[in-house]
Each structure stands twice: as structure tokens, then as C-alpha cells.
Tab-separated table of C-alpha atoms and ligand atoms in Angstrom:
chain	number	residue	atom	x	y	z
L	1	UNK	CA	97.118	202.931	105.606
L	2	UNK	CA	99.625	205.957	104.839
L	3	UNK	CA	102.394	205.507	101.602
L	4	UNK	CA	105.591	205.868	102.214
L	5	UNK	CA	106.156	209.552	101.140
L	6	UNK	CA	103.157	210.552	103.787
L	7	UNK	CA	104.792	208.766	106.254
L	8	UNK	CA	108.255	210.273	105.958
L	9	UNK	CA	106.523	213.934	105.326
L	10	UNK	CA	104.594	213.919	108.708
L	11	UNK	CA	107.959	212.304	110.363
L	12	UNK	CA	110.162	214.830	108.752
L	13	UNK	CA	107.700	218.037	109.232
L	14	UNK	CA	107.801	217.236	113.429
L	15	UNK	CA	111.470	217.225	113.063
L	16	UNK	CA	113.253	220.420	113.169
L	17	UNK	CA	116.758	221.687	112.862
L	18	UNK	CA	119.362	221.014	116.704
L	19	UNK	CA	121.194	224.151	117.392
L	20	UNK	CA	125.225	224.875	117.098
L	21	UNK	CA	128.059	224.028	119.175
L	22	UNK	CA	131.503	224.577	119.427
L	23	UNK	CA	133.207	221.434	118.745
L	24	UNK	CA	136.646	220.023	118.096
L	25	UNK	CA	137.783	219.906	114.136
L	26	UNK	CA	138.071	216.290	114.344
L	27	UNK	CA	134.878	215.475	115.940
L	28	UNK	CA	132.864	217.073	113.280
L	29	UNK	CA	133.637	215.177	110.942
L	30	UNK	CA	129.900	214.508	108.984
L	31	UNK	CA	128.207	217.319	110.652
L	32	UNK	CA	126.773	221.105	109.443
L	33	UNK	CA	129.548	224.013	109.523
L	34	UNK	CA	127.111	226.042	111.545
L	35	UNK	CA	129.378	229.449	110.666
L	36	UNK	CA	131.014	231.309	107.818
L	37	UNK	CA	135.112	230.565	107.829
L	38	UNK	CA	137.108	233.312	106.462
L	39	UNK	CA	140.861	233.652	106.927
L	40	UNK	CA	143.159	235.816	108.888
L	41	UNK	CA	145.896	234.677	106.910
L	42	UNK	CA	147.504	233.939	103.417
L	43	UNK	CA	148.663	230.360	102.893
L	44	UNK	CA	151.004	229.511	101.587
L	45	UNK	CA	152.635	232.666	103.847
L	46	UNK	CA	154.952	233.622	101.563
L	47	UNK	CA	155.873	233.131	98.116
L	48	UNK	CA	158.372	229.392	98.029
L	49	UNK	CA	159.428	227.009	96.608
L	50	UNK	CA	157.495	223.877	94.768
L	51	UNK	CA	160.536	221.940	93.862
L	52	UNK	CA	164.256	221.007	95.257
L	53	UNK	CA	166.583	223.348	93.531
L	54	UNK	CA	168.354	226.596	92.862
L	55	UNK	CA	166.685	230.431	93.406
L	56	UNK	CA	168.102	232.209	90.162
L	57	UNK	CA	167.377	235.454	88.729
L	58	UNK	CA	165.742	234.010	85.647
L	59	UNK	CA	167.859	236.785	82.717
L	60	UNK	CA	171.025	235.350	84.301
L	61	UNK	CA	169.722	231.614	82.919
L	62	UNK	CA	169.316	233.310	79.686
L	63	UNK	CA	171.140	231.013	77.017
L	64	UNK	CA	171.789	228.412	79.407
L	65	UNK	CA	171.529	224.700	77.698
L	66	UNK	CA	172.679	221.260	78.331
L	67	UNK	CA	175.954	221.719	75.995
L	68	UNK	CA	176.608	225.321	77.436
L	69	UNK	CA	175.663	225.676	80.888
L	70	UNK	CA	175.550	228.824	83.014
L	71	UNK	CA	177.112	228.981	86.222
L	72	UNK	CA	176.371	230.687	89.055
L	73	UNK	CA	178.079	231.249	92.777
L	74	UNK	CA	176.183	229.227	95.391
L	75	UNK	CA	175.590	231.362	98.462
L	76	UNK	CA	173.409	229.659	100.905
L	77	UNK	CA	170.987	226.989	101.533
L	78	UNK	CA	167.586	227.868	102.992
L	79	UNK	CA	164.781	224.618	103.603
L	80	UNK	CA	161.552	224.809	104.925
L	81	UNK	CA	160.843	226.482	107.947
L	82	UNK	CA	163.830	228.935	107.242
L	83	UNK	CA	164.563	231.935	106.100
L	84	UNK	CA	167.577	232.963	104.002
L	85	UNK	CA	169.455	235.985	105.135
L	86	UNK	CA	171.030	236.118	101.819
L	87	UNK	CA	169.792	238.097	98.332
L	88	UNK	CA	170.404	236.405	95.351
L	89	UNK	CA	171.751	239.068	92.959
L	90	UNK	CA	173.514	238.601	89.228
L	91	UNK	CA	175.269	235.249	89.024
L	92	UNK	CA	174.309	234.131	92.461
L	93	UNK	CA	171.841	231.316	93.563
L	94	UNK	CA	170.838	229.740	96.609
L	95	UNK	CA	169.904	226.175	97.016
L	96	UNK	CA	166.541	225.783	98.473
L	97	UNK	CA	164.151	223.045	99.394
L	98	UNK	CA	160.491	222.485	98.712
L	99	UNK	CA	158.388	224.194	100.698
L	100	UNK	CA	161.178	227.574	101.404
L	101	UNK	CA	160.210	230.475	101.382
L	102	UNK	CA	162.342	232.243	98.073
L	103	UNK	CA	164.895	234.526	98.689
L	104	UNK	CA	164.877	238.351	98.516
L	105	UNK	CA	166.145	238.685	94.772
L	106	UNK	CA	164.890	235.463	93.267
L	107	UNK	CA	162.604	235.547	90.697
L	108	UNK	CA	162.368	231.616	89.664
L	109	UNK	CA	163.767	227.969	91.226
L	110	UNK	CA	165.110	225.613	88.547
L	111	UNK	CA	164.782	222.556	89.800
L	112	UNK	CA	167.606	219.730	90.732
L	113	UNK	CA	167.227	217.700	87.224
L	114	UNK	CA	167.637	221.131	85.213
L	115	UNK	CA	171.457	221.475	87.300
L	116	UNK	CA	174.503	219.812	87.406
L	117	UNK	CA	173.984	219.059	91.174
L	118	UNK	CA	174.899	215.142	91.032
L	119	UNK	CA	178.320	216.446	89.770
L	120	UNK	CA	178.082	219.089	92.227
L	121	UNK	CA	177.540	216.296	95.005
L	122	UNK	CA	180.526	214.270	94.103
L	123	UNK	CA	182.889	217.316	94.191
L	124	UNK	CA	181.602	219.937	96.265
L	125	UNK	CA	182.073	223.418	95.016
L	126	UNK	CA	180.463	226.969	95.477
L	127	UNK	CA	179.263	226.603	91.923
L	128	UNK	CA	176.049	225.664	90.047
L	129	UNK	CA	175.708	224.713	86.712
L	130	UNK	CA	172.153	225.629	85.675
L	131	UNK	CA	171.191	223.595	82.035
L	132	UNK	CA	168.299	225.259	80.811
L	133	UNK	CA	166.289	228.865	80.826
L	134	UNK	CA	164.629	229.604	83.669
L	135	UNK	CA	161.209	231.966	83.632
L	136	UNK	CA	160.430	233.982	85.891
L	137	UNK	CA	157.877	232.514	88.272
L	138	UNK	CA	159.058	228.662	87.683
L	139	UNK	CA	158.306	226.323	90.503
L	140	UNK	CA	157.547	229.439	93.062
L	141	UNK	CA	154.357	228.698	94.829
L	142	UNK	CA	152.750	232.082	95.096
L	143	UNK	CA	151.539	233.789	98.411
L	144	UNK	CA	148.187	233.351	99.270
L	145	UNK	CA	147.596	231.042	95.836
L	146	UNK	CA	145.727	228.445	98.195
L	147	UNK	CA	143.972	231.354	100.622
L	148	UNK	CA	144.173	234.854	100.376
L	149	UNK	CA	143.842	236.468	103.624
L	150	UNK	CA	140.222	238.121	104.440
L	151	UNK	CA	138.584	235.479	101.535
L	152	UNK	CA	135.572	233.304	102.477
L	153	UNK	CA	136.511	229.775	103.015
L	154	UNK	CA	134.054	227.194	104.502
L	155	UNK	CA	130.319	228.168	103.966
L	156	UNK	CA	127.811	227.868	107.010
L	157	UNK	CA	125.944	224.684	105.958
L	158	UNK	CA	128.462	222.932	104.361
L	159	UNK	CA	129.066	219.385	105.617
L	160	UNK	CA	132.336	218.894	107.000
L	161	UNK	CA	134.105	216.051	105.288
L	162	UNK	CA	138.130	215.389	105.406
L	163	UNK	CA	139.054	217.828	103.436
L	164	UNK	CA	137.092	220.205	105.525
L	165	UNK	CA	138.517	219.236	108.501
L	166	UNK	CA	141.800	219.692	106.591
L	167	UNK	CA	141.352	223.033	105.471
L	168	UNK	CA	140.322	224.270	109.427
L	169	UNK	CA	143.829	222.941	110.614
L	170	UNK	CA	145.604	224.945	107.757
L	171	UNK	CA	143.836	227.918	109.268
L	172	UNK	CA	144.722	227.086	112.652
L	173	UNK	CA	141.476	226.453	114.062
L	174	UNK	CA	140.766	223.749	116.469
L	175	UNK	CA	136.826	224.115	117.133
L	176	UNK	CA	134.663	225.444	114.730
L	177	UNK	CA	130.807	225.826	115.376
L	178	UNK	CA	128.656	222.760	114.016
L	179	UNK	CA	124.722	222.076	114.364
L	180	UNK	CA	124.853	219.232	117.087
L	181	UNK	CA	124.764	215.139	116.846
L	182	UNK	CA	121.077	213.976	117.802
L	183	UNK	CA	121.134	211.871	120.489
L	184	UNK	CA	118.791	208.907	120.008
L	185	UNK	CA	117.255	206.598	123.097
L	186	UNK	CA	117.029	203.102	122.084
L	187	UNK	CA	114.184	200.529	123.492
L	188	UNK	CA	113.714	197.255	123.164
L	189	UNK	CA	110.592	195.949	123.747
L	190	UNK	CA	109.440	191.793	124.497
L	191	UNK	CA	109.120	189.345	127.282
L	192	UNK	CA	111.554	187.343	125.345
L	193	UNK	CA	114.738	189.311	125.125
L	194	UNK	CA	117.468	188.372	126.804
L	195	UNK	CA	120.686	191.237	126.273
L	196	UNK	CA	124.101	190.020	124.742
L	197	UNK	CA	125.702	189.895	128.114
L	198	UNK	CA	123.419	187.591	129.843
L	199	UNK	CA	122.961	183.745	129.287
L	200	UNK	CA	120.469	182.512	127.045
L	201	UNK	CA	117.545	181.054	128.953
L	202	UNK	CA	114.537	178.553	127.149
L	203	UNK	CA	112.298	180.358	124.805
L	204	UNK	CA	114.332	183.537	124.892
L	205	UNK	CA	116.538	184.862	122.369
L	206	UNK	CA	119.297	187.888	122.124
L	207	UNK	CA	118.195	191.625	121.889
L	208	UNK	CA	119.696	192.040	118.228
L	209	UNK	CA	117.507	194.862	117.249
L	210	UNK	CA	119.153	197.507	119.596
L	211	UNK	CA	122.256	197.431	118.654
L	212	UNK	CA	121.693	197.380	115.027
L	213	UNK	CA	119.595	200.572	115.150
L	214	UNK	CA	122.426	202.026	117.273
L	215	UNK	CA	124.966	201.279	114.938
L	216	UNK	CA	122.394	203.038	112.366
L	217	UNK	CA	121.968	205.740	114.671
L	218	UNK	CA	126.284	205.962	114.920
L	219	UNK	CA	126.583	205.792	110.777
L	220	UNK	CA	124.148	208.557	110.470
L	221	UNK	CA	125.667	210.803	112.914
L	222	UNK	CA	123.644	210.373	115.862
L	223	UNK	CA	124.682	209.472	119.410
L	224	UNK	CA	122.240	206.650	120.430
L	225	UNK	CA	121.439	206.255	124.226
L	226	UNK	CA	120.953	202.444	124.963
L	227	UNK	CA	117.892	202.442	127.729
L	228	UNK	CA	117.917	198.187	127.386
L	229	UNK	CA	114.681	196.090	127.516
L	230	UNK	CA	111.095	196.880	128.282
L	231	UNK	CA	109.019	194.375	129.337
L	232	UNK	CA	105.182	194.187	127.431
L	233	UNK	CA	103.662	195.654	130.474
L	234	UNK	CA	102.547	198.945	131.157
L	235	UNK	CA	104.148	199.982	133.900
L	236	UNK	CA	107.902	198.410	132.568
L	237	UNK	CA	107.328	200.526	129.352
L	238	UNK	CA	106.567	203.798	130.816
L	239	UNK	CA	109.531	203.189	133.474
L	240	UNK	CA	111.763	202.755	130.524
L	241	UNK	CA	110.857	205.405	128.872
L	242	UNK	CA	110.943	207.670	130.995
L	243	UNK	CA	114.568	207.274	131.573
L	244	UNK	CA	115.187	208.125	127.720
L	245	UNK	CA	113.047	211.497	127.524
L	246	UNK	CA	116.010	213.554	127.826
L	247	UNK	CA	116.749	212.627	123.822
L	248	UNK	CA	116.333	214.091	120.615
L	249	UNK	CA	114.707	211.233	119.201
L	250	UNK	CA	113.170	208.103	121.074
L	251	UNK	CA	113.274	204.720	118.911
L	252	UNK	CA	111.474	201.547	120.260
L	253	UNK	CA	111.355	198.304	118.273
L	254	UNK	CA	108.784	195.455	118.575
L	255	UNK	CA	105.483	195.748	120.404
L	256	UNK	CA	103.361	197.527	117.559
L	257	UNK	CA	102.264	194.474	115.939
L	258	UNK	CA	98.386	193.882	115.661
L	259	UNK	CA	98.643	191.504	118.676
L	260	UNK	CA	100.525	193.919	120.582
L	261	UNK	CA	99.644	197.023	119.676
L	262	UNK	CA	97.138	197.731	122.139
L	263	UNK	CA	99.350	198.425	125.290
L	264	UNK	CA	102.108	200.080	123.486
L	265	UNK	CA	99.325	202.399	121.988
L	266	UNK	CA	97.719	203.228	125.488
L	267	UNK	CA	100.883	203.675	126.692
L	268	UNK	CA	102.145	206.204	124.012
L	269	UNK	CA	98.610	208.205	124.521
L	270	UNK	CA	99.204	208.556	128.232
L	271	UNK	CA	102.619	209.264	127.330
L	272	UNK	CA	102.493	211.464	124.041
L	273	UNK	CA	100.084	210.825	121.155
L	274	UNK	CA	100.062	209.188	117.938
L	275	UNK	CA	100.495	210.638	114.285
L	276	UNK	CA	100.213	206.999	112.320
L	277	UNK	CA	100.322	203.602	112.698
L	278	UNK	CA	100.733	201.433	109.507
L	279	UNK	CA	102.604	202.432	106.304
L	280	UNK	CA	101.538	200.584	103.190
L	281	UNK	CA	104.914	199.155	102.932
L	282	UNK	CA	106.660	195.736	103.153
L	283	UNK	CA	108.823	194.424	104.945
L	284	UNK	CA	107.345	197.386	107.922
L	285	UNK	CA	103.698	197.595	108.037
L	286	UNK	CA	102.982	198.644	111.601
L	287	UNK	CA	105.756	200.919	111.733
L	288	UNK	CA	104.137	203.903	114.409
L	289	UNK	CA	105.026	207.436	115.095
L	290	UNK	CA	104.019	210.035	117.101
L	291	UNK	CA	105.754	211.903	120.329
L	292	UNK	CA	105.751	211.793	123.833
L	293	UNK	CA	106.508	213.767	126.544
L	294	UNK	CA	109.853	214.491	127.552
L	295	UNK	CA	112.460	216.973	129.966
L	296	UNK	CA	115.576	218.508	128.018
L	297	UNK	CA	118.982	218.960	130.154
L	298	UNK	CA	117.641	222.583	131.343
L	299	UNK	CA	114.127	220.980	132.959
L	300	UNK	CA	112.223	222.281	130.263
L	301	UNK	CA	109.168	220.018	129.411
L	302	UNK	CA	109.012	219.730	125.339
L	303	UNK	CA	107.927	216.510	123.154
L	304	UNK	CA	110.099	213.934	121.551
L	305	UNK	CA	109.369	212.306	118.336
L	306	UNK	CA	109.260	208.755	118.678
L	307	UNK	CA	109.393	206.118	115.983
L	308	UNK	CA	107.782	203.032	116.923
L	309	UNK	CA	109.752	200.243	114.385
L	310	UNK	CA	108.476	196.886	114.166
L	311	UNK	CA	110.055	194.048	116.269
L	312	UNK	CA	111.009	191.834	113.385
L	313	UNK	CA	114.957	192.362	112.909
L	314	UNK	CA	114.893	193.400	109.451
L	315	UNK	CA	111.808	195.331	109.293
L	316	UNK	CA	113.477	197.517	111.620
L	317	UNK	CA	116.546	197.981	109.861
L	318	UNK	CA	114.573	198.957	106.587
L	319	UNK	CA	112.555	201.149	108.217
L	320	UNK	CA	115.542	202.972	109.896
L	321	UNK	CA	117.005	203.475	106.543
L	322	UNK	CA	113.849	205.176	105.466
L	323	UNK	CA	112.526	207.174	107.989
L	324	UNK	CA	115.104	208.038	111.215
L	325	UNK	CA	117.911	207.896	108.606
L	326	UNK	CA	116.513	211.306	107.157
L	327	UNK	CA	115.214	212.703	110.659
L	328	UNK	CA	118.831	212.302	111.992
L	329	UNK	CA	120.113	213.736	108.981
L	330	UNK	CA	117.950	217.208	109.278
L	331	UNK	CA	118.189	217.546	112.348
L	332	UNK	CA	122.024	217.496	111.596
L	333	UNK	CA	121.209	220.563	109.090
L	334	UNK	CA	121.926	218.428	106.350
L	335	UNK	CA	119.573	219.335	103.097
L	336	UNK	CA	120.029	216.036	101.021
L	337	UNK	CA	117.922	213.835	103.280
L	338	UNK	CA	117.341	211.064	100.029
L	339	UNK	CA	118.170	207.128	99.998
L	340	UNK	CA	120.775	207.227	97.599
L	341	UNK	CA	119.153	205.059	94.623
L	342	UNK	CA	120.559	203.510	90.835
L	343	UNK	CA	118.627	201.677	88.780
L	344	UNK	CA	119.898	198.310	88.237
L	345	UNK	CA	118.824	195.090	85.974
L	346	UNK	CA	116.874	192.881	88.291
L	347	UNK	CA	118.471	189.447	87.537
L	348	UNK	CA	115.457	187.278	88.811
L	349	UNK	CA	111.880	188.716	88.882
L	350	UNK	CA	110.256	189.907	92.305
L	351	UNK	CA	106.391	189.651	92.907
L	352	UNK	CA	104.326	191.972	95.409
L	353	UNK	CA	101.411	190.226	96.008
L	354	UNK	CA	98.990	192.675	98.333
L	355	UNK	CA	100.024	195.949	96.711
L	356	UNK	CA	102.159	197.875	99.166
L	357	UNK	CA	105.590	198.692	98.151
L	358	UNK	CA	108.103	196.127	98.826
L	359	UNK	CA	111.822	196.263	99.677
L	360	UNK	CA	113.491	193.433	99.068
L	361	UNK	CA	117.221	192.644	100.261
L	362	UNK	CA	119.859	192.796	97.053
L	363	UNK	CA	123.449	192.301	96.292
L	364	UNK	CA	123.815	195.157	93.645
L	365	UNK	CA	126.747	194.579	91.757
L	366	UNK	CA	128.280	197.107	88.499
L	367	UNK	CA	129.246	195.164	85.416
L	368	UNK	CA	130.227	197.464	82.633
L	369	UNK	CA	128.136	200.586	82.436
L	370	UNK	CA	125.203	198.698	84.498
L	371	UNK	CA	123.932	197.779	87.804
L	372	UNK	CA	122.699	194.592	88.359
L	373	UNK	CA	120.792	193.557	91.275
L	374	UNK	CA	119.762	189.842	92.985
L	375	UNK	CA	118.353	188.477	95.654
L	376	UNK	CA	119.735	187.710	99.000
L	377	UNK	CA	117.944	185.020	98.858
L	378	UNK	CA	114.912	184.200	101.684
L	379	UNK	CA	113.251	187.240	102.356
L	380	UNK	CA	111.206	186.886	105.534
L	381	UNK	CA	111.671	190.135	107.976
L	382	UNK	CA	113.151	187.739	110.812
L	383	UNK	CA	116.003	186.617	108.694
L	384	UNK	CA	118.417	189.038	109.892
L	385	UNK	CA	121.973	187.481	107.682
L	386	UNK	CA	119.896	189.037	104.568
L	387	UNK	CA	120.688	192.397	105.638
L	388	UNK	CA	123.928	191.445	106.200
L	389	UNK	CA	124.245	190.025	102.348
L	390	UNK	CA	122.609	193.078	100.849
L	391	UNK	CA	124.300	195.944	99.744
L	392	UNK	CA	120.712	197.264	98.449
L	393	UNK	CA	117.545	197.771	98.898
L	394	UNK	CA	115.400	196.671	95.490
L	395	UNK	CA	111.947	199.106	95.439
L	396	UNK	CA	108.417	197.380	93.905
L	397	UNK	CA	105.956	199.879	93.562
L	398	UNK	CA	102.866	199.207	95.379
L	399	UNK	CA	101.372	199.124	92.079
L	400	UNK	CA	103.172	196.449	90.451
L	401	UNK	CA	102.551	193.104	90.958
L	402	UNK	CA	105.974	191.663	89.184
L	403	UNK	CA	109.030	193.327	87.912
L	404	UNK	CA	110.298	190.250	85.414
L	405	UNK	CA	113.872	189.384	85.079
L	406	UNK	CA	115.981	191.945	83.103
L	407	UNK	CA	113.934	194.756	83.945
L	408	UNK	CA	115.023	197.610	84.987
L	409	UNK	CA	114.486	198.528	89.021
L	410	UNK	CA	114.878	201.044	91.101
L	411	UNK	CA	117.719	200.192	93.800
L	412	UNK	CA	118.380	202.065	97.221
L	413	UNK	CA	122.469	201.378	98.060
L	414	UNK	CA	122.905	200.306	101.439
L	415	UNK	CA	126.519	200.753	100.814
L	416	UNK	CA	128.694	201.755	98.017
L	417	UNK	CA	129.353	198.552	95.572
L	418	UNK	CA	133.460	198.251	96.635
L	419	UNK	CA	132.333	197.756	100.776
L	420	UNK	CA	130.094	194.260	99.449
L	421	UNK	CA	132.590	191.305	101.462
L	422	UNK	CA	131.755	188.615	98.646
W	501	AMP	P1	106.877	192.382	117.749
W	501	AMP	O1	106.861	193.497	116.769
W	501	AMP	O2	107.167	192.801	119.138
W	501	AMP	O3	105.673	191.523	117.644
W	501	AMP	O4	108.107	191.469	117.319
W	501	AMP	C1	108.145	190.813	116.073
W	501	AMP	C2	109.265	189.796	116.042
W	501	AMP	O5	110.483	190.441	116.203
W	501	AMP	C3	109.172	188.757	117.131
W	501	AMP	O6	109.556	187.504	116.602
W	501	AMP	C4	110.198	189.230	118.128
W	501	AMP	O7	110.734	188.188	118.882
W	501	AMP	C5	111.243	189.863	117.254
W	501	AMP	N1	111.923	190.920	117.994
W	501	AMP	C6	111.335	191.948	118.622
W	501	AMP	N2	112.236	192.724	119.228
W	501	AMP	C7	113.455	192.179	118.961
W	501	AMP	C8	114.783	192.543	119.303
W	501	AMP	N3	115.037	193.612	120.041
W	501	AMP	N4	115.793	191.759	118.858
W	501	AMP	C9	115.516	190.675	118.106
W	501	AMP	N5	114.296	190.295	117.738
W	501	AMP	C10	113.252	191.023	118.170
W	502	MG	MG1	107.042	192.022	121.008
């Protein structure tokens, strides 16, 4: 039996790198910039205004105070998205908005608060009364202060987050070039599955385990192709999938148990071949992997990886976290393929009893400057609500038989501590 780390080495060395494609700014979001993004413009545009209030020629504020104002001859009013067709010269001002750009002749903006405009609103006149000095440069947002024209923006391999997407728009772009979603065929294997839209008949129960790796496969950034429910015959299997080789990834679940092994492995060998079966891990011993045979959208014949996961609901969640989770994410171009771990205080001990390494189902929780972690409570790999409890993954090394209570474990995070619904 193969550790962990072998098994996620051989996985991630057959995986490589999907290529670039244009693609809307708002679609990328979580995906590679596949290009360098430099600007053809400044922004801001021009030099304007950060506050409401007055363009001056900062000397004429000079000695200007509460008890001895200066006032100066209002000429015009520009706001944003204008331009003044006005120069402020000696004891002029115009009023301007945030976000203006300032007038020929203005060297400052004092702001609203630092005038007598609420006396100027009750009795309009052409005048300002400006209360304090002004320097040169106040409250004027320079050109180009955010992005100089001709500077480097967005590297290539940078993952595009909100802000990201943000800073395109400013720029004007609407696509931008991105390394491609994987899209990931799903099968379900078992005589008794029944799918969510069909009545449940005796002995059967619902296909859970496709859509939770497709909504695994959605988180992570993949596109997940649903090819339904393979019967444990030969001929069902290879029908199946068949009709998912166009993919970037083929995931089955169930069938590679010892019992059933044997016709999922003849299958994959006149399909593809196998690289492992059985990681020294628990819950997600017979997890498989190897690659079959597949056609991409231009009829060229190349092979797929496929991850067999085990049947058992949360064995194949756990194993999706540790091994397609970082396939999807390099073939995305992404570089930090990790779990994201803390260590936490365990708050009740955990024992591993047949030396593999154990994830058990936690509510992780931060108190003070610590993590603390319990159980979900039952732990067997068909109790699917205990994934549903956890927020985190606690990790026993295959070496240790017991981490006690108040010891300190390490702790995969499903999700961040704020998203837990207790
Ligand atoms: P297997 O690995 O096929 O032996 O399946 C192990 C256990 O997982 C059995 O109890 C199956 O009924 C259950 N199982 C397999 N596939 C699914 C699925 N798609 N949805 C829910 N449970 C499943
Ligand atoms: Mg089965």
C-alpha cells in the first residue's frame, strides 16, 4: 500500500497544465491570468478632485483662518464627468465635486468643512469664504497615481480574485486570457442507486455521491459533466464511460472495494491502465487511479486520468479534498496546490488502530489565540451528516496510535471558521 504523499505525487505528475482562453472578466473569477496586463491608459485620467469643495490657488489662501477668512469670486461649478471651461486665476475659485477633474489654474481643493458654504447655501452669493491655508496639492488626486499608462499591471499567473476582476474593468477590458476550467465526468457506480429524480424503490437508495463530488468539482473551479449511474457490469461501465472520455478528468465512485474490485479493474485495463490501488489511508483505502482512453473535441485520441474514489459517501468526499482537489487546481495553473492546515488543541483524544493515517471529521473552532478541534461525532465513512458538521479535517499520522486530549493536531480546514452554521 502507497502513503498519501506517493499517491498524490503519481496523481499530480500525470496531470499537466490546460491551455488559455479568452474569457469574460467576470467568468474568471478563481482562474490563472494566462497574460501580462499593462495599461494604455493613466487612471485616474487627469489630475481631480478627492473631496467636495473649492479649486483655489493655494498663495491666495495664504493667512486665511476661521476669525479672518479669505474670500474669493465663485466662477463655475464643474462635477464629475465634466470639464470646466473656466481658469481659476487670483481670487477666483470654482466649486467642484469629488471625482472632477481640477481646473486649468488650480493648484489645491479645500474642502466644504474648511468654507463658509452652509452660509453660502442659505444666501446664495458669487462669494466663498475659504477658513484655513490651503497647500498646494490638497485633496487633488494625481494623474495616473492608481496606473500610469505603459506600467505592468496583472502578472501572467496570477489568480484572478475580485479585485482582479476589478482592476480589468478600470482598464476597460472585458476578456482577458485565462488557463481553462477542467471539465470533470462524474460516474456513479452500484446496482443500488437510484438518482434524486426517480422514486425510491426496496433496497435502493439515492445517488448522493455524484453530486457532492460535483459540487467539489464546482468549488474548485472545475466544470463537472454528470454521466449518471453505471451499473456493476461490464458492459454498463464501459458504455458509461465512454460517453465521459471527452473530459479532462474522469471521477467514478464506488466499485473499487475488495469485493468489487475485480470488474472495475478489468474494465479500466481494457479501458486504460492502472497506476495504484490502495492508499494507506483512512477513511479511503481502495481509492484507485490510473487513465483510460479517451477522444478530445478535435478527434484526437489522448488518455484521461481517472480517479477511482471509494463508494462510501464520505470516503469520497475526503479523498476529493486530497487528491482531485489539487489536480483541478494545477491544471488551473494554480502553484499552491496544499490543504490549507492549523494546528489546533484536540479536545477529546483520537486512536488509529491499524497504522494508516486517519482523517477524522472536526468542528474546528478559534478561541483566543488557539484552534480547537472536536469530533463530529460517529465516524463511520457512510455517515454522510459528519461531513456536513465538520469544518475540518483532523490528521493522525499513520504512526501514531493516539493523539490524547489537549494535544496539539494537525487540522486541514474544510472551510474558513466564520462559514461553520452552529
Ligand atoms: P462500493 O465502494 O461500491 O463498495 O460502495 C461502498 C458503499 O458506498 C456502499 O454502501 C454503497 O452503497 C455506497 N455508495 C456507493 N456509491 C454511492 C453513491 N453514488 N451514493 C451514495 N452511496 C454510495
Ligand atoms: Mg458498489
Amino acid at each position: 500500500m502507497i502513503s498519501v504523499e506517493q499517491a498524490l505525487e503519481k496523481i499530480l505528475s500525470y496531470v499537466s497544465v490546460l491551455e488559455a482562453e479568452e474569457t469574460p472578466i467576470l467568468d474568471s473569477l478563481g482562474q490563472v491570468l494566462a497574460e501580462d496586463i499593462s495599461s494604455s491608459i493613466n487612471i485616474p485620467p487627469l489630475d481631480n478632485a478627492a473631496m467636495d469643495g473649492y479649486a483655489v490657488q493655494a498663495r491666495d489662501t495664504d493667512g486665511a483662518s476661521r476669525e479672518s477668512p479669505r474670500f474669493l469670486h465663485v466662477i463655475d461649478t464643474v462635477i464629475a464627468g465634466s470639464i470646466s471651461e473656466q481658469e481659476v486665476k487670483p481670487d477666483t475659485a470654482i466649486r467642484i465635486m469629488t471625482g472632477a477633474p481640477v481646473p486649468k489654474g488650480a493648484d489645491s481643493v479645500v474642502q466644504f468643512e474648511d468654507t463658509d458654504e452652509t452660509r453660502r447655501k442659505k444666501s446664495p452669493s458669487k462669494e466663498i469664504g475659504i477658513l484655513c491655508k490651503a497647500k498646494p496639492g490638497l485633496n487633488i488626486r494625481r494623474v495616473g497615481e492608481d496606473i500610469a499608462k505603459g506600467s505592468l499591471v496583472l502578472k501572467k499567473g496570477s489568480v484572478i480574485r475580485p479585485a482582479e476582476v476589478g482592476v480589468l474593468a478600470s482598464l476597460g477590458r472585458s476578456k482577458v486570457m485565462a488557463i481553462r476550467r477542467p471539465v470533470v465526468s462524474i460516474l456513479a457506480t452500484g446496482n443500488e442507486l437510484v438518482d434524486i429524480n426517480q422514486p425510491l424503490t426496496a433496497g435502493k437508495i439515492y445517488n448522493s455521491n455524484t453530486y457532492s463530488v460535483a459540487a467539489l468539482v464546482q468549488r474548485y473551479g472545475g466544470i463537472p459533466k454528470i454521466l449518471g449511474i453505471a451499473l456493476d457490469s461490464e458492459a454498463s461501465l464501459i458504455t458509461r464511460l465512454r460517453q465521459g472520455s471527452d473530459a479532462d478528468m474522469l471521477i467514478t465512485s464506488g466499485g473499487v472495494s475488495a469485493g468489487d474490485y475485480d470488474m472495475v479493474k478489468d474494465v479500466l485495463a481494457k479501458e486504460g491502465e492502472i497506476t495504484f490501488w490502495t492508499v494507506r489511508m483512512k477513511p479511503g483505502k481502495p481509492l484507485a487511479f490510473g487513465s483510460i482512453k479517451g477522444v478530445n473535441k478535435t478527434g484526437v485520441t489522448r488518455n484521461i486520468p481517472h480517479l477511482g474514489l471509494p463508494g462510501n459517501p464520505v470516503s469520497s468526499m475526503v479523498t476529493f479534498e486530497l487528491f482531485a482537489r489539487p489536480a483541478i487546481l494545477k491544471m488551473m495553473g494554480k502553484k499552491n496546490l496544499a490543504n490549507p492546515t492549523v494546528e489546533a488543541v484536540l479536545e477529546e483524544p483520537i486512536v488509529n488502530t491499524d497504522g494508516r493515517r486517519v482523517y477524522t471529521r472536526a468542528i474546528v473552532e478559534k478561541r483566543g489565540d488557539n484552534y480547537f478541534a472536536r469530533l463530529t461525532g460517529p465516524q463511520g465513512s457512510g455517515i454522510l451528516t459528519s461531513m456536513s458538521l465538520a469544518n475540518g479535517l483532523v490528521v493522525v499520522p499513520e504512526d501514531k496510535a493516539e493523539i490524547k486530549a489537549g494535544e496539539v493536531a494537525q487540522v486541514i480546514l474544510l472551510d474558513w471558521n466564520e462559514e461553520l452554521s452552529s
